[in-house]
XYZ file of C-alpha atoms in Angstrom:
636
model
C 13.524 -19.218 -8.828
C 15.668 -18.374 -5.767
C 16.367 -14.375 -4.920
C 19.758 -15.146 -4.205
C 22.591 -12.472 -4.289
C 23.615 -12.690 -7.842
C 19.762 -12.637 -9.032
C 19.298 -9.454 -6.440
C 22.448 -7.910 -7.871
C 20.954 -8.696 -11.624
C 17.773 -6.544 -10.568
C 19.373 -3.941 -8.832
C 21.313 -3.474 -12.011
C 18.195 -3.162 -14.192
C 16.356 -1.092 -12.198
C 19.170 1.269 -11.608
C 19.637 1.700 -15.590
C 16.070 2.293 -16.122
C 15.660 4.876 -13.657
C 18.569 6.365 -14.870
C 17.132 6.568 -18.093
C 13.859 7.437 -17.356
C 14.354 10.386 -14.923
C 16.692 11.785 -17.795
C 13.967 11.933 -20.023
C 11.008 13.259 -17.783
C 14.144 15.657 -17.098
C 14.481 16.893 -21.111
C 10.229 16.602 -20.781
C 9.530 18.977 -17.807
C 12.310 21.196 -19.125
C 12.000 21.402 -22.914
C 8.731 20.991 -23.553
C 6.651 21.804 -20.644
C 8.593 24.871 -19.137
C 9.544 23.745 -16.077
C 13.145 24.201 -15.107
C 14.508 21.121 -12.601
C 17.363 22.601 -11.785
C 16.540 26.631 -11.298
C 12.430 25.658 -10.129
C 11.565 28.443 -13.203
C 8.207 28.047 -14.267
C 7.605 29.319 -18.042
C 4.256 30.908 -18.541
C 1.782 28.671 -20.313
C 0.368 31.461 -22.834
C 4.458 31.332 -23.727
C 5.070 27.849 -24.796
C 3.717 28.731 -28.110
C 5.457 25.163 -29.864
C 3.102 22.901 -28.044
C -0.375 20.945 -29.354
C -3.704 21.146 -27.598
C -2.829 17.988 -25.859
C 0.911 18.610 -24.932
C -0.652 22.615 -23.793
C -3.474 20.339 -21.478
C -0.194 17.892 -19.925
C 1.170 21.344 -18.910
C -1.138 22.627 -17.361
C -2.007 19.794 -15.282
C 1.472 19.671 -14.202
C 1.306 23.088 -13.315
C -1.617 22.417 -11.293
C 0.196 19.412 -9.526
C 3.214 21.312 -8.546
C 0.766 24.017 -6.717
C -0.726 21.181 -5.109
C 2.663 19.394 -4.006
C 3.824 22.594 -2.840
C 0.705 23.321 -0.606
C 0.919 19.999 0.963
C 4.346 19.937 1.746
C 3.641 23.269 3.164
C 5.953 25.302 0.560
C 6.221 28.515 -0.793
C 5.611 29.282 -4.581
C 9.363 30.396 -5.245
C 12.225 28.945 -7.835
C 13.901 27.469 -5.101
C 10.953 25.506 -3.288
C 9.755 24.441 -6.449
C 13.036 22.725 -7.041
C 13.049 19.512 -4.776
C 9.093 19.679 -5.712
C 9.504 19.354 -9.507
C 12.389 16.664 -8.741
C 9.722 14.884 -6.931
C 7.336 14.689 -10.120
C 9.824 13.392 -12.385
C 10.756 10.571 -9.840
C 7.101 9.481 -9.555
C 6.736 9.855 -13.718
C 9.886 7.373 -13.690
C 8.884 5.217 -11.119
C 5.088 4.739 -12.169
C 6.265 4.121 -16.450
C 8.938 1.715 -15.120
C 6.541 -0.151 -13.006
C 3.524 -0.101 -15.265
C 6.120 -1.800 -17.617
C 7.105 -4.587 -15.015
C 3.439 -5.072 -14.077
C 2.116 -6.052 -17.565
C 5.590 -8.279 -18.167
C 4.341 -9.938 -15.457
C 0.318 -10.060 -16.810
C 1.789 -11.800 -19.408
C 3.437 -14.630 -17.128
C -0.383 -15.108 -15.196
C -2.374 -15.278 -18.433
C -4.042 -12.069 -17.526
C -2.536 -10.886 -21.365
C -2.938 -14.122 -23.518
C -0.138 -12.762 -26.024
C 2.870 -10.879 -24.963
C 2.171 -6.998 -24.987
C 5.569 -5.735 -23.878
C 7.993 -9.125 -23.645
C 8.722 -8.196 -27.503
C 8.442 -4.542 -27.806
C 7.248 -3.284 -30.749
C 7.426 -6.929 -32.512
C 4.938 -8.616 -29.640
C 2.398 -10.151 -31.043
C -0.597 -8.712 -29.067
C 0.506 -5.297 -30.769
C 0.700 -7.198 -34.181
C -3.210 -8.051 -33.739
C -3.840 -4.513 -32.673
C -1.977 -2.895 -35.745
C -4.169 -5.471 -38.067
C -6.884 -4.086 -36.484
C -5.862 -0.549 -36.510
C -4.599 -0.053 -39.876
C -2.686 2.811 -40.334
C -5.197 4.835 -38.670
C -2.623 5.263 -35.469
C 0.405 6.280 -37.234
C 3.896 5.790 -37.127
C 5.398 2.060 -35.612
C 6.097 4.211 -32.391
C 2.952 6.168 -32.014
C 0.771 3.138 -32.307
C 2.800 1.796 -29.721
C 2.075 4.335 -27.214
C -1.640 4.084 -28.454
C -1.537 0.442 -27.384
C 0.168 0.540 -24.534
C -2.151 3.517 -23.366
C -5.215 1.561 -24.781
C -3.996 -1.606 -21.941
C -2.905 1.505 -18.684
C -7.342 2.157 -19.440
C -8.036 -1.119 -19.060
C -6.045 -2.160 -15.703
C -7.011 1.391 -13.801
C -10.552 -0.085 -14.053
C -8.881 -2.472 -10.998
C -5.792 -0.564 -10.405
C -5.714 3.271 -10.685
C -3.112 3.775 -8.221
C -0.809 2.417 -10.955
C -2.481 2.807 -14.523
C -4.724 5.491 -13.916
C -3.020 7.721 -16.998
C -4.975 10.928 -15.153
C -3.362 10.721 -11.859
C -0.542 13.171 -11.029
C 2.125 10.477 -10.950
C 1.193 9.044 -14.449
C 1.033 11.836 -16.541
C 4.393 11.927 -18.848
C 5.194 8.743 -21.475
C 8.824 8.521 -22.839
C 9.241 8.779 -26.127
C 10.115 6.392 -28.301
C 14.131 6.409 -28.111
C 13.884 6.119 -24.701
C 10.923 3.719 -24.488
C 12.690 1.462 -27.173
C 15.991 1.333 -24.521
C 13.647 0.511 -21.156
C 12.095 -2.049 -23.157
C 15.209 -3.642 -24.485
C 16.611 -3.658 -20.451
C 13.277 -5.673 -19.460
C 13.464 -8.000 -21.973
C 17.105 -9.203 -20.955
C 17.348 -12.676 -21.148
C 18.612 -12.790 -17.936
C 16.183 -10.676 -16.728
C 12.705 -12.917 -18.089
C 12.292 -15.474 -15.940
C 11.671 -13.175 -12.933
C 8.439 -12.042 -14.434
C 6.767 -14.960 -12.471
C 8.141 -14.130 -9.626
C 5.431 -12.726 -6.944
C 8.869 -11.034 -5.206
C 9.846 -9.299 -8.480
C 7.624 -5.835 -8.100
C 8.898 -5.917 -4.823
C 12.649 -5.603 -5.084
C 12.124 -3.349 -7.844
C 10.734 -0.913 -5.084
C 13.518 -1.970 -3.073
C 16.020 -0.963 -5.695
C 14.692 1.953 -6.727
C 16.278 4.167 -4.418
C 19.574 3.253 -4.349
C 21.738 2.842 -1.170
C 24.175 5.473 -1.941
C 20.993 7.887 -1.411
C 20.100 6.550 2.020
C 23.615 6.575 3.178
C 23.631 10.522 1.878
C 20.311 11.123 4.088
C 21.738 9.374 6.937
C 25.241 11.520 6.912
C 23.105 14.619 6.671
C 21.043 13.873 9.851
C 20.851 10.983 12.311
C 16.458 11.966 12.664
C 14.885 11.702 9.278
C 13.835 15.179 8.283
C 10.856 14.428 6.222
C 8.069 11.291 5.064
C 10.237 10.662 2.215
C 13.813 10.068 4.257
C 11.188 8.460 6.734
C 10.254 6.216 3.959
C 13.759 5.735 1.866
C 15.888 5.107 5.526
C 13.375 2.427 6.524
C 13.238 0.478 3.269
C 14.538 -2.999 3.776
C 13.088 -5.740 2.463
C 11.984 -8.793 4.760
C 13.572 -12.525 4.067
C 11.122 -15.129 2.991
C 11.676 -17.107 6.133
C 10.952 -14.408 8.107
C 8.162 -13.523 6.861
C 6.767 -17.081 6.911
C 8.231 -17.526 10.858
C 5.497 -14.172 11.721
C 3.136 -15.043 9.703
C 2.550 -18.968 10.542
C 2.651 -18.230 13.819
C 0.218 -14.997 13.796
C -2.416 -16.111 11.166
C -1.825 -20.143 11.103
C -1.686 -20.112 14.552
C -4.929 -18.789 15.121
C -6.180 -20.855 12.323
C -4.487 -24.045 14.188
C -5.662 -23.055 17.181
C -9.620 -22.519 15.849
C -9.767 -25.809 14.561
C -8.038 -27.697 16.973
C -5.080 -28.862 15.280
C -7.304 -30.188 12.314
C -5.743 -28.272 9.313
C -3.827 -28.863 6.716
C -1.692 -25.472 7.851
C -0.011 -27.843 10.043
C 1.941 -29.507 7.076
C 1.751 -26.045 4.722
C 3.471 -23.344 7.911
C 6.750 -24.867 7.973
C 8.066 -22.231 10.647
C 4.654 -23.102 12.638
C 6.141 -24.022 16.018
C 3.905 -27.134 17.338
C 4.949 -28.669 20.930
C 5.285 -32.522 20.378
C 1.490 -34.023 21.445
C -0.070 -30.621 21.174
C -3.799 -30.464 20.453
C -6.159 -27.492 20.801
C -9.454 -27.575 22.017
C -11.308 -26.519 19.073
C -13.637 -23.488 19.141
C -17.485 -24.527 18.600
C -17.959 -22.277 15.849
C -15.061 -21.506 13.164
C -14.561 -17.690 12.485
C -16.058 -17.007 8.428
C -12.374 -16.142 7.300
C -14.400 -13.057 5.390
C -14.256 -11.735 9.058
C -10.530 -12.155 9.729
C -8.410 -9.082 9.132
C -4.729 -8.883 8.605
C -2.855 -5.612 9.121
C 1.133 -4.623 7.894
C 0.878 -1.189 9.333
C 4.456 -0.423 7.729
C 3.666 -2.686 4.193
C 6.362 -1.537 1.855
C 5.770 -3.573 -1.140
C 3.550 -6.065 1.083
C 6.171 -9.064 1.130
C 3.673 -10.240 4.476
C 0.777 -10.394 2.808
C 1.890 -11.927 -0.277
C 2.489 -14.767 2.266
C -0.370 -14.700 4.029
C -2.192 -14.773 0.807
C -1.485 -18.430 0.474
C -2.537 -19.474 4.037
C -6.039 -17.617 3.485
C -6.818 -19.777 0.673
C -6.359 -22.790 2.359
C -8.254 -21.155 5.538
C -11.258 -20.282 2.982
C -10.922 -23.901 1.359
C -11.214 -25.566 5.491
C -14.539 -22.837 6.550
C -16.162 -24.397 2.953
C -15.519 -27.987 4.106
C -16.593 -26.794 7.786
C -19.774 -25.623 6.487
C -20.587 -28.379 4.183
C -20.279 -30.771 7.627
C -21.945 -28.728 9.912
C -24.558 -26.868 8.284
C -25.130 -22.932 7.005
C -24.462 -21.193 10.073
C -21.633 -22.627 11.477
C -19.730 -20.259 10.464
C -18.988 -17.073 12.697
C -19.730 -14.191 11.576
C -20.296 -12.120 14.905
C -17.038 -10.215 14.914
C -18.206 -7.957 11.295
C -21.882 -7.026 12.408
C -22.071 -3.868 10.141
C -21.953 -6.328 7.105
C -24.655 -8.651 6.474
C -22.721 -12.016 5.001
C -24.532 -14.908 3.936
C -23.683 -18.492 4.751
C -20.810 -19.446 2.070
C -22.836 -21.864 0.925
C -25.833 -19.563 -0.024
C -23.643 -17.216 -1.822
C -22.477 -20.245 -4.110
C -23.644 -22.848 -6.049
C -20.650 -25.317 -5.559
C -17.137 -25.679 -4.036
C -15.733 -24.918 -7.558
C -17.517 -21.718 -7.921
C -16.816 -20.759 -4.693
C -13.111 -20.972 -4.891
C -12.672 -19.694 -8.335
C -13.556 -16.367 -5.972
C -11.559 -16.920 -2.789
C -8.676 -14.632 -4.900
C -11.355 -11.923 -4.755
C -12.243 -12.397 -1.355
C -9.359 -12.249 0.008
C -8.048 -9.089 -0.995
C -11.380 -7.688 -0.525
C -11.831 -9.032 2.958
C -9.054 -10.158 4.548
C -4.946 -8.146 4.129
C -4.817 -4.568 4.756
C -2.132 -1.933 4.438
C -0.841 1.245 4.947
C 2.423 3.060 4.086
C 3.625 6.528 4.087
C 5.164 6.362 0.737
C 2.640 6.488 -1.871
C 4.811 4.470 -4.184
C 5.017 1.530 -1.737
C 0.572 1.707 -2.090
C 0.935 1.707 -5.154
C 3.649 -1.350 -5.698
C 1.705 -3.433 -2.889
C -2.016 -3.339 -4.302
C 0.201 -4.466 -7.442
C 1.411 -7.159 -5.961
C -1.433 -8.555 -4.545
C -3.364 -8.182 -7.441
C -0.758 -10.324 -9.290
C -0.702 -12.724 -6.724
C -4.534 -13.468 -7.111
C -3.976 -13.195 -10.811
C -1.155 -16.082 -10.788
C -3.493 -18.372 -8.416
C -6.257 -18.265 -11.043
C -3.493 -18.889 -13.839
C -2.752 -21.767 -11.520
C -6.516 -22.795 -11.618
C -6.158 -22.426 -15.068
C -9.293 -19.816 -14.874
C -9.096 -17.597 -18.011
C -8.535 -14.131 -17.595
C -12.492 -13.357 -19.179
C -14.036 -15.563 -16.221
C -12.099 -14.131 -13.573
C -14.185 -11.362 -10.964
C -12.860 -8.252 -11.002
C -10.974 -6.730 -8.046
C -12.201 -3.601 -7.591
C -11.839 -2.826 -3.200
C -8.691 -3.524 -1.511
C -7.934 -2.368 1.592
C -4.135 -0.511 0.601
C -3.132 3.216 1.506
C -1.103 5.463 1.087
C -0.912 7.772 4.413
C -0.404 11.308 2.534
C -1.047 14.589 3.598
C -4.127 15.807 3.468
C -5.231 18.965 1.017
C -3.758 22.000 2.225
C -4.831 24.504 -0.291
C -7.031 27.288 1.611
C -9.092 28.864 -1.159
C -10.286 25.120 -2.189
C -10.754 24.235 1.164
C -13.086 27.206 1.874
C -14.782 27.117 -1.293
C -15.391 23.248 -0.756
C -16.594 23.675 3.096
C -19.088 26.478 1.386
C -21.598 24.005 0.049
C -21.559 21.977 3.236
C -23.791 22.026 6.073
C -22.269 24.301 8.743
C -21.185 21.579 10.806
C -20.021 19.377 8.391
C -17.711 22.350 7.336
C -16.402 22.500 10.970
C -16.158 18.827 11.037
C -14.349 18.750 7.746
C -11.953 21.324 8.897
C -11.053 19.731 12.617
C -10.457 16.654 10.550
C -7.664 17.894 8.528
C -6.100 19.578 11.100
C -6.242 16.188 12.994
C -4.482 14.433 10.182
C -1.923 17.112 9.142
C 0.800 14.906 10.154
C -0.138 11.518 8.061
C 2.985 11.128 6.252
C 5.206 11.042 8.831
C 2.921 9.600 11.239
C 0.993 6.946 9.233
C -1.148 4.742 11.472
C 0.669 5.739 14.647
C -1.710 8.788 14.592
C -4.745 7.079 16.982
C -7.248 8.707 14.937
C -10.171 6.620 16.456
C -9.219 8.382 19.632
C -9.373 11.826 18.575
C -12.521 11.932 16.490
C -15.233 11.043 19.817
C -13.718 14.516 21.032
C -14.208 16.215 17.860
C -17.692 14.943 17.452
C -18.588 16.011 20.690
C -17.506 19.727 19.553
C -19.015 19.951 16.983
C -22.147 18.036 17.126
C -23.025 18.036 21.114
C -20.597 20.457 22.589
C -18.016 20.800 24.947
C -18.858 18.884 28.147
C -21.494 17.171 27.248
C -21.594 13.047 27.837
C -22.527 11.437 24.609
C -22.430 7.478 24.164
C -19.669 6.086 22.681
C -22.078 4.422 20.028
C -23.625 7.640 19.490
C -20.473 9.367 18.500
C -19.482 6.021 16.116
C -22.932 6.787 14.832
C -22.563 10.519 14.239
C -19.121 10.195 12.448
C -20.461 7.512 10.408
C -23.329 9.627 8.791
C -21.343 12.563 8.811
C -18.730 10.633 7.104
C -20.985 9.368 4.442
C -22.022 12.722 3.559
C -18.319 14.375 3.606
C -17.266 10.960 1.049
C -20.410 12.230 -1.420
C -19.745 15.548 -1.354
C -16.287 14.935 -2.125
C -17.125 13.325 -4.914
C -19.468 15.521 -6.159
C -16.522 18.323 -5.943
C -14.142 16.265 -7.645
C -16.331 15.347 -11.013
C -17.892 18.677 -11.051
C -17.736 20.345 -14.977
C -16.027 23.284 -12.967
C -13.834 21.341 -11.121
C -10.454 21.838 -11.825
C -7.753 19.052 -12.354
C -5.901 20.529 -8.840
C -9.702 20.532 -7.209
C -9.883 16.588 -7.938
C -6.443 16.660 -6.616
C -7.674 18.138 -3.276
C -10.487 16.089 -3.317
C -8.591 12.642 -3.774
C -6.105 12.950 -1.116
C -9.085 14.481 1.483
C -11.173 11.110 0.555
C -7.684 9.178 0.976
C -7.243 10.342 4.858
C -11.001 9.224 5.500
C -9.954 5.749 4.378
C -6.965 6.059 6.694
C -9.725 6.847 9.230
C -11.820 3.879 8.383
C -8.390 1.385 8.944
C -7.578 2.617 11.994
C -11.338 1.995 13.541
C -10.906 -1.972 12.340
C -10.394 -4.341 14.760
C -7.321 -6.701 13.431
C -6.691 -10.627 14.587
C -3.300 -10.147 12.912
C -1.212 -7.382 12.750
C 2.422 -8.247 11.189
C 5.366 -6.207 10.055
C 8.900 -4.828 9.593
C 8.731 -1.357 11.148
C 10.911 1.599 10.528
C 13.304 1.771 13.580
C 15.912 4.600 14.877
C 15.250 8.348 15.915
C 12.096 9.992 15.660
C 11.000 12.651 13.190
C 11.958 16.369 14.554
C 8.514 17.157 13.230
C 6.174 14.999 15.394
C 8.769 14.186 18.133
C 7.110 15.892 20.790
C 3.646 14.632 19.814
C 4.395 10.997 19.548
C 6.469 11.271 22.843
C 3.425 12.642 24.486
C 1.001 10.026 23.021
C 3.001 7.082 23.311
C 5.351 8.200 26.509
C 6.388 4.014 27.401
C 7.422 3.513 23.864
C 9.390 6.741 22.891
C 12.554 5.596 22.921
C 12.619 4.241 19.435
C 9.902 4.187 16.549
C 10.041 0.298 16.466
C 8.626 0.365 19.782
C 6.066 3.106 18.983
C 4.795 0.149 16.407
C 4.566 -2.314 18.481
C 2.370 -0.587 20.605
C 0.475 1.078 18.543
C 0.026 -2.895 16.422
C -1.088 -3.620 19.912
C -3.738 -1.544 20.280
C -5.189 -2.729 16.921
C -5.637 -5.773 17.669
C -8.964 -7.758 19.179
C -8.123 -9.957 22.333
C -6.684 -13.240 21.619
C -5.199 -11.282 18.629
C -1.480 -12.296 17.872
C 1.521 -9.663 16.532
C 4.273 -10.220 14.545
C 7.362 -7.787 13.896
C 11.250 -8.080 13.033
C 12.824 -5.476 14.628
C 16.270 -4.486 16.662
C 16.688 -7.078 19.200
C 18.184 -4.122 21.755
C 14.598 -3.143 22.800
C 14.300 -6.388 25.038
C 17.513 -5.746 27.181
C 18.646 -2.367 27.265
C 17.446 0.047 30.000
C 16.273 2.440 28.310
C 13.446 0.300 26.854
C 12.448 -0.608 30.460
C 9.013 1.424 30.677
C 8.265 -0.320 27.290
C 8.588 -4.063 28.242
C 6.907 -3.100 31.880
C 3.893 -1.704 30.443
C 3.631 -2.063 26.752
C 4.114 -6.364 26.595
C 4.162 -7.173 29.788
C 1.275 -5.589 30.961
C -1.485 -6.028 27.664
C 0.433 -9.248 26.038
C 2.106 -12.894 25.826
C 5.406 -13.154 24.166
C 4.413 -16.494 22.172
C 7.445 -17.066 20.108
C 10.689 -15.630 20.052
C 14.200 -15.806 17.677
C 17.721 -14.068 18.138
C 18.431 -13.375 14.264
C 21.390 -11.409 14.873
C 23.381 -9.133 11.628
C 22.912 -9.346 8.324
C 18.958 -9.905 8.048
C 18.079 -6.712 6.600
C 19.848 -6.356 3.427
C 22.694 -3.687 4.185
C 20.828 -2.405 7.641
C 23.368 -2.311 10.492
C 21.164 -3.983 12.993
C 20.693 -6.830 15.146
C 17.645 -8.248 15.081
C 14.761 -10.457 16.141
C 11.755 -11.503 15.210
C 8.649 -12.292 17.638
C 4.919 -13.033 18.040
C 2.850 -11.441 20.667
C -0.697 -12.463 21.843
C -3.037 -9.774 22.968
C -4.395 -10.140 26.287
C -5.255 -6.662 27.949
């Protein structure tokens, strides 16, 4: 089914009324039942809110706890009127995370991962009629054994997913009740609405649409600089045409793919933006790459629209390397470029083709696409999305949801600040080795600036100094495989510790809450230390952040001039020679002078412009921009 305006406009219009009514009711919630005012920031003592049960007293105090910890990180003080845009922010996330848990199993259902509909009917699916045969009465009311259920499925998916179902996180932690479930549900089930749930494009223009345009246009007339992550996040958010996304991704990924094996794959026929000069033919490499060794990067992924794309050419890449094998013998597979990870010959690691492809799904998003945004919701839609996506190829398969592997490593973040909170901090660094401590310290500091700086923060450069500090000293020469080395095993113990603090019996919910988003910035870390072959996007573009300005102007001082350009770099210096880049972006940045240090010695000097299309207005949904899109080739 084609996205075309009226469908987009359909959407738009669904996901507009069930925000609407959602936020209202985590509104009356927050308010009315756990004491926290949205519009004054008043924050009713607990021991007050006499009305409430054990489980209702728990849910406030655990959004208590969340609101200190929101308030730390964003670096604000514990008064009415901080806690205002604070509290606003956890009834968004309640809304967003209830509306897309919704949308996610609606779309189970269309993949065969929930063999009888759960949600399509409401109360009257059949899946809940089995489960109320089952139940008895022992659940209560029609409504309250609907929550059960639906609770009963959120437990099942954060086994795979907890960014989305985990029902403990900070973002899940309010249900509407039943009035107000009853009406979401009714707006999902639209007829007109239905046959979207197979969509793989469907989560992702709900993101889209979530924040509606009148609110960007607001944040632009207030200032022409975004003033925070979030107007970072909402400013930037437009979402990439198909075609565009297959033009930069056949000719990053297939390319290379083409290229590898000489011209000999059936990419040629799949890519159709794959540009191919009449007569050309490769000289193929002697050894194909193991595609569990080829990494794809969308440093800005939004709801991951490129590597919902790029999902399909992998499995076609993995289905080529089994053949490849088969011919040539265990072996013949490269596996050079990922030393740290021992992988057997595909052939050794299955007993047939069949077996071995019912887990390319797996493989692939445990392998191959990475991402990293600086809005936590866009983590949270895109390791949705391309868990459905592996979901609806093993529907395809027809492999039934019991035999399919579980998916339980991707490679999506979300680039958040890390913990902030001094007295956990200390009392955390307490039970560490003395260096560790200082270690753990210097690396917050370091990444105080994640969620407005995401991956353009060159982490991998900064840590060799701070491991010299702390471990060696200042001045002292040190290996560079030593340092890897040191951070690594430092590293390892900073993760278990971590996670010690976090499921400690005296740990409280706001210490797991520390300890989460600390272990989140080492994973942010761990990305920016991969080598990528690809590296493809649609970066934010305009003025820089007031608060890193000066810092990314120092760091990147050819590239300043715009934040697309800053990307592009920075995608540069991610990727391995011989590695190819892909972006959409304002076409200015090629012919304007101001832009001149950045073509001199950003592409110019370290890269290849491979392909290259004018694409003028009216790409980006209602950006006013001029664009192109391009491929690079690394070759510093």
């Amino acid at each position: 089914m084609a996205f075309d305006d009226k469908t987009r406009g359909r959407l738009q219009k669904l996901v507009t009324t069930c925000r609407g009514l959602l936020t209202d009711e985590f509104r009356i919630q927050v308010q009315q039942t756990y004491g926290l005012d949205p519009n004054t920031g008043d924050v009713t003592p607990l021991e007050r809110l006499t009305h409430l049960s054990a489980a209702e007293r728990e849910t406030a105090d655990l959004l208590r706890q969340t609101l200190a910890h929101y308030l730390a990180s964003e670096g604000l003080a514990d008064s009415a009127a901080q806690r205002v845009p604070v509290i606003d922010r956890i009834v968004r996330e309640q809304a967003f995370t209830v509306l897309n848990r919704l949308a996610a199993l609606l779309m189970m259902e269309a993949r065969g991962v929930l063999q009888r509909p759960a949600v399509g009917s409401g109360q009257q699916s059949p899946a809940f009629e089995l489960y109320k045969m089952v139940a008895g009465s022992a659940l209560g009311e029609t409504g309250q054994a609907y929550q059960t259920f639906l609770f009963s499925l959120f437990d099942e998916f954060a086994q795979e997913l907890p960014a989305l179902f985990d029902r403990f996180a900070p973002q899940g932690r309010l249900f509407p009740r039943e009035a107000a479930l009853l009406q979401v549900l009714t707006e999902l089930n639209h007829h007109e609405i239905q046959p979207l749930w197979g969509e793989d494009e469907t989560i992702g223009w709900i993101y889209q649409y979530f924040n509606s345009k009148e609110e960007r246009k607001a944040m632009r007339d207030a200032s022409q600089a975004p003033r925070n992550s979030r107007e970072l996040a909402v400013r930037n958010q437009f979402f990439t045409p198909r075609y565009v996304v297959e033009f930069l991704v056949d000719n990053t990924l297939g390319r290379l793919w083409f290229n590898a094996t000489g011209g000999q794959t059936g990419l040629r026929e799949q890519c159709s933006y794959l540009l191919v000069k009449p007569g050309e033919q490769p000289k193929p490499a002697l050894r194909l790459r193991d595609p569990r060794t080829l990494k794809l990067l969308d440093p800005a992924c939004g709801s991951m629209h490129f590597g919902l794309y790029a999902f399909d050419l992998f499995v076609e890449i993995y289905r080529e390397a089994w053949a490849w094998e088969q011919q040539y013998g265990p072996g013949s597979l490269d596996v050079s470029t990922q030393p740290q990870a021992a992988l057997k010959p595909l052939s050794q690691s299955y007993e047939d083709e069949a077996a071995f492809m019912r887990d390319v799904p797996h493989l692939i998003i445990e392998y191959n696409i990475y991402g990293v945004d600086i809005d936590p919701r866009a983590a949270q839609i895109a390791s949705l999305a391309l868990w459905l996506r592996a979901q609806r190829a093993w529907h395809v398969a027809q492999v039934l949801a019991k035999d399919r592997p579980l998916i339980r490593r991707g490679h999506v973040i979300a680039a958040i600040a890390p913990p902030a909170e001094r007295d956990l901090r200390q009392h955390f660094a307490a039970a560490l080795d003395q260096r560790d401590a200082e270690l753990f310290e210097k690396t917050l500091q370091l990444l105080r600036s994640l969620p407005e700086l995401g991956v353009l923060l060159p982490v991998e450069n900064e840590l060799p100094q701070l491991i010299r500090q702390v471990y060696v000293g200042k001045g002292t020469d040190l290996f560079a495989e030593d340092e890897q080395a040191n951070w690594l095993q430092a590293e390892v113990r900073l993760r278990g510790a971590l996670t010690e603090f976090a499921q400690a019996a005296k740990s409280t919910y706001q210490g797991r809450l520390f300890a989460q988003d600390a272990l989140q910035g080492l994973r942010l870390i761990d990305h920016c230390q991969e080598v990528f072959d690809v590296v493809v996007m649609n970066p934010p573009f305009g003025e820089l952040s007031e608060s890193v300005k000066k810092y990314l102007e120092g760091v990147y001082p050819n590239s300043k001039t715009n934040l697309l350009t800053i990307f592009v770099e920075r995608g540069i210096s991610l990727l391995r020679e011989g590695g190819r880049l892909g972006a959409i972006t304002s076409r200015t940045a090629f012919f304007l002078s101001s832009y001149k240090k950045w073509r001199k010695n950003v592409l110019l000097a370290s890269t290849s412009l491979c392909e290259f299309i004018d694409l003028g207005e009216g790409v980006l949904d209602d950006a006013n921009v001029e664009v192109a899109a391009y491929c690079l080739e690394a070759n510093r």
